[in-house]
mmCIF file of C-alpha atoms in Angstrom:
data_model
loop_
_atom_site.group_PDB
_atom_site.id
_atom_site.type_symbol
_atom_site.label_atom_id
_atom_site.label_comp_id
_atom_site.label_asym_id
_atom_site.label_seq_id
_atom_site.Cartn_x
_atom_site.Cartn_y
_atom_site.Cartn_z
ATOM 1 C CA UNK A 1 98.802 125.374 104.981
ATOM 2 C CA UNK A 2 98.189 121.990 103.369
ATOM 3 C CA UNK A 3 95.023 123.341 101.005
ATOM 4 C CA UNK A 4 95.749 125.760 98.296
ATOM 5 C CA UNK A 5 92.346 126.510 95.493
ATOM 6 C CA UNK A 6 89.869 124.259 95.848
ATOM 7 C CA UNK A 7 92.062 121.155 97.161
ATOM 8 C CA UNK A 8 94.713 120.318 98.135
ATOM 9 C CA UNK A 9 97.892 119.792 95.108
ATOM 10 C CA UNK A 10 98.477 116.027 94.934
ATOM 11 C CA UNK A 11 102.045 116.713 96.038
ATOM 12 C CA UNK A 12 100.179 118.632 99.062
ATOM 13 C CA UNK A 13 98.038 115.450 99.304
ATOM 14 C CA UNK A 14 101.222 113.107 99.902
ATOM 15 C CA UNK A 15 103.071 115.062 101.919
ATOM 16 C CA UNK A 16 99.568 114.819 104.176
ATOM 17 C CA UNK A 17 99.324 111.251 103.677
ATOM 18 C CA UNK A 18 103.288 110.759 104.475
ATOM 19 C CA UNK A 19 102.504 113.020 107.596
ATOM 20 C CA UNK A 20 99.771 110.668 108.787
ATOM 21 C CA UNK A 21 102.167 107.654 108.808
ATOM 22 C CA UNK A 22 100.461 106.483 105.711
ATOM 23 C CA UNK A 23 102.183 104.225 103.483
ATOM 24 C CA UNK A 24 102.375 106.480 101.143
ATOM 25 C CA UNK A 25 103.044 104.665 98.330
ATOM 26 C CA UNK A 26 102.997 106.284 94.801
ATOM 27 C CA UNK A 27 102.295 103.719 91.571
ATOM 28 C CA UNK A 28 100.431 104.209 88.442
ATOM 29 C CA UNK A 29 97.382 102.492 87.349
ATOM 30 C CA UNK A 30 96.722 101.695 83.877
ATOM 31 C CA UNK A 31 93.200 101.158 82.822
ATOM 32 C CA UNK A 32 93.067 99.429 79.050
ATOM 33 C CA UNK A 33 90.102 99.061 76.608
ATOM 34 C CA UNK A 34 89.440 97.668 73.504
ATOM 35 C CA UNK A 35 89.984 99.963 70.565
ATOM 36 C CA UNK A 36 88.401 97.301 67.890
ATOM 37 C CA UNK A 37 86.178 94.794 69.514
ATOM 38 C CA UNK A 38 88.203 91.643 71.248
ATOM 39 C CA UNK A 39 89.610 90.255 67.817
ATOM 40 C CA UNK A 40 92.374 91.938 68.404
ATOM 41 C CA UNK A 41 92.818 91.724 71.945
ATOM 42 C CA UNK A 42 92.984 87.893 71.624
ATOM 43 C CA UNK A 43 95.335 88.224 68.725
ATOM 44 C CA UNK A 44 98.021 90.141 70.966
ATOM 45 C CA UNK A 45 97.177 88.285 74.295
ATOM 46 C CA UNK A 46 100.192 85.698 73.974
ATOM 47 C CA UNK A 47 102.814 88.589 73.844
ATOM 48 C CA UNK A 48 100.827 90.701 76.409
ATOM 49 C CA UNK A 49 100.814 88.124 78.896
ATOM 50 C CA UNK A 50 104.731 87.726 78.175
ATOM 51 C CA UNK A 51 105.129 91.455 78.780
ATOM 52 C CA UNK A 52 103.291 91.219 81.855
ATOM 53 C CA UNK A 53 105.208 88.210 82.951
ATOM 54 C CA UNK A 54 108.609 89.847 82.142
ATOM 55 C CA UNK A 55 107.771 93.649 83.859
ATOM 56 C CA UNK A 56 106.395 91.664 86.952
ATOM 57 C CA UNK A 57 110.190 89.697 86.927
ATOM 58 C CA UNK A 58 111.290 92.839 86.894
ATOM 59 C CA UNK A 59 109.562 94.147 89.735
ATOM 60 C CA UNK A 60 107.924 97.110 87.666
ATOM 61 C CA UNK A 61 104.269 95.340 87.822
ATOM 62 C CA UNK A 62 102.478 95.708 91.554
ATOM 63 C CA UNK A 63 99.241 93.698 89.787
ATOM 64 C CA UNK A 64 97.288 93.193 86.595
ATOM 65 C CA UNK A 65 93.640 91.822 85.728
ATOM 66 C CA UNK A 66 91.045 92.333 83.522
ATOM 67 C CA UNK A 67 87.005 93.813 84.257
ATOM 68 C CA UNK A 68 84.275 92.019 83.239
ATOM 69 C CA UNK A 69 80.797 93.626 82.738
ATOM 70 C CA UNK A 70 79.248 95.728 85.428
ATOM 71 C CA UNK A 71 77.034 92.534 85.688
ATOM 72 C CA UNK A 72 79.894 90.152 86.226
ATOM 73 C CA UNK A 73 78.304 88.310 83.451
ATOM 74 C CA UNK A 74 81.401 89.008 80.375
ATOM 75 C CA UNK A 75 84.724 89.694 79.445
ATOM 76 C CA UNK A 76 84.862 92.918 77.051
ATOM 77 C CA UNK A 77 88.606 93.560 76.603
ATOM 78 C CA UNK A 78 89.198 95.508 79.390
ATOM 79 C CA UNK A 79 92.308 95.387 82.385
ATOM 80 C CA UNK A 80 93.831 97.746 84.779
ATOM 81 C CA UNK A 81 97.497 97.200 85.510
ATOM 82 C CA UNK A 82 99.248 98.774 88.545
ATOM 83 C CA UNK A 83 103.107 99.419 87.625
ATOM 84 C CA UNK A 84 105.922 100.930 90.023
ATOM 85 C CA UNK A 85 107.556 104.129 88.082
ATOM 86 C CA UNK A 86 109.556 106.982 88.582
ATOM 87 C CA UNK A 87 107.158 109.123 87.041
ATOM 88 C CA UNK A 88 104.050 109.762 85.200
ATOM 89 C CA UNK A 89 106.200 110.088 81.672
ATOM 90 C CA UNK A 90 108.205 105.998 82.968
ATOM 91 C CA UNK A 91 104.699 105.319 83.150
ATOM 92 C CA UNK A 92 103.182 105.920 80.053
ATOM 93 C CA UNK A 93 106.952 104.250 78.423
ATOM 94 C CA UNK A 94 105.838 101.268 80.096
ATOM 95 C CA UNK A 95 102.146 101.146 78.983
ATOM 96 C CA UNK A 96 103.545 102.393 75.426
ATOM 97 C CA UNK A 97 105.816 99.157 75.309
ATOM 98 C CA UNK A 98 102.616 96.710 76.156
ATOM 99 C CA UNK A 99 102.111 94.437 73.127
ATOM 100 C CA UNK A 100 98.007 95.283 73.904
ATOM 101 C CA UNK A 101 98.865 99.139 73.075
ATOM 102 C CA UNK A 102 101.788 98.740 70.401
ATOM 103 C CA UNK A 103 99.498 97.012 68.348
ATOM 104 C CA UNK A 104 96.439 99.143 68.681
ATOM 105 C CA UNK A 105 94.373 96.670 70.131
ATOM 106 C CA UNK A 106 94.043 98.763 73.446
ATOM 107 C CA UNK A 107 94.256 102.038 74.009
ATOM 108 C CA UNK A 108 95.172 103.382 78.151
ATOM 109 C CA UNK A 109 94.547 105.586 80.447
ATOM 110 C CA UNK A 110 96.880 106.019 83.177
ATOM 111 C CA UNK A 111 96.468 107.517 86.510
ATOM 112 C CA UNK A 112 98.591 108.120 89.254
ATOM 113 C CA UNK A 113 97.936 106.304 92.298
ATOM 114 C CA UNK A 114 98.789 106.555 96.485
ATOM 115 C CA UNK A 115 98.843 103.157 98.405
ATOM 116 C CA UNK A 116 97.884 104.314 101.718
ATOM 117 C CA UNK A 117 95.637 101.367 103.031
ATOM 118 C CA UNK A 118 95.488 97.676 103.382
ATOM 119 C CA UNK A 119 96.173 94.021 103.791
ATOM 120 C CA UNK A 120 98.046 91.643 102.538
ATOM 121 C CA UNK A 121 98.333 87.807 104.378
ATOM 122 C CA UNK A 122 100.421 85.236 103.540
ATOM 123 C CA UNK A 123 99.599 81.434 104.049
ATOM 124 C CA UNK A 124 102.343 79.139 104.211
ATOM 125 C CA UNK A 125 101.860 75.382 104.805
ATOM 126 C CA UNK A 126 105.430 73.667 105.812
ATOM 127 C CA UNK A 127 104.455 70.190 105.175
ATOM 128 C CA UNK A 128 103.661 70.747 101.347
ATOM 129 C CA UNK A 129 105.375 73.982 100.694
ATOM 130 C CA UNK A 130 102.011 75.150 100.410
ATOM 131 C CA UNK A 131 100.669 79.159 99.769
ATOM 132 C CA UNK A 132 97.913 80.917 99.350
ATOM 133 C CA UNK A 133 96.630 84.540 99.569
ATOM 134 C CA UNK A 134 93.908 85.720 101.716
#
């Protein structure tokens, strides 16, 4: 039976999803606001962006960016970052350590996260070393 209550469990949902042929693929997704107005975002963004650089070396960080307005008009602080953990509680170490949150500036929310779908193509140009994304 894969539905127990009202829904199915989440560990229900990937063992449905795994079943399917699905990729499957669990990560965590960290959505980050400002807790103060972006003073102090932009005071911490130098060390946040080195955090960022250093967990994606690491190959913790899947992707990062930030949200502007729902008009695509402004910047207001916020960013979602997907990271590759263990767990929910390697998760929230991870977002803890994030100059953004250790500061104050931001505060998270994290949610777990199945990569099931998708694309990803690569462009490589040999006579400049070129690449690009699509």
């Amino acid at each position: 039976k894969i539905m127990s209550g009202d829904g199915p469990t989440w560990d229900e949902m990937v063992g449905k999803c795994t079943e399917l042929g699905l990729l499957a693929k669990k990560l965590y997704v960290v959505f980050t606001s400002p807790t103060n107005g972006l003073g102090p975002v932009m005071e911490n963004l130098e060390e946040h962006l080195a955090y960022q650089n250093k967990i994606q070396n690491d190959g913790i960080m899947f992707g990062a960016g930030p949200f502007p307005d729902d008009e695509e008009k402004n910047w207001e602080g916020e960013g979602m970052v997907i990271i590759r953990a263990d767990s929910l509680a390697a998760a929230k170490e991870i977002a803890d350590n994030d100059p953004m949150h250790k500061s104050g500036a931001r505060s998270y929310r994290i949610r777990p996260w199945l990569l099931n779908e998708g694309k990803v193509t690569v462009e490589m140009t040999f006579s400049d070393k070129g690449m690009s994304l699509i």
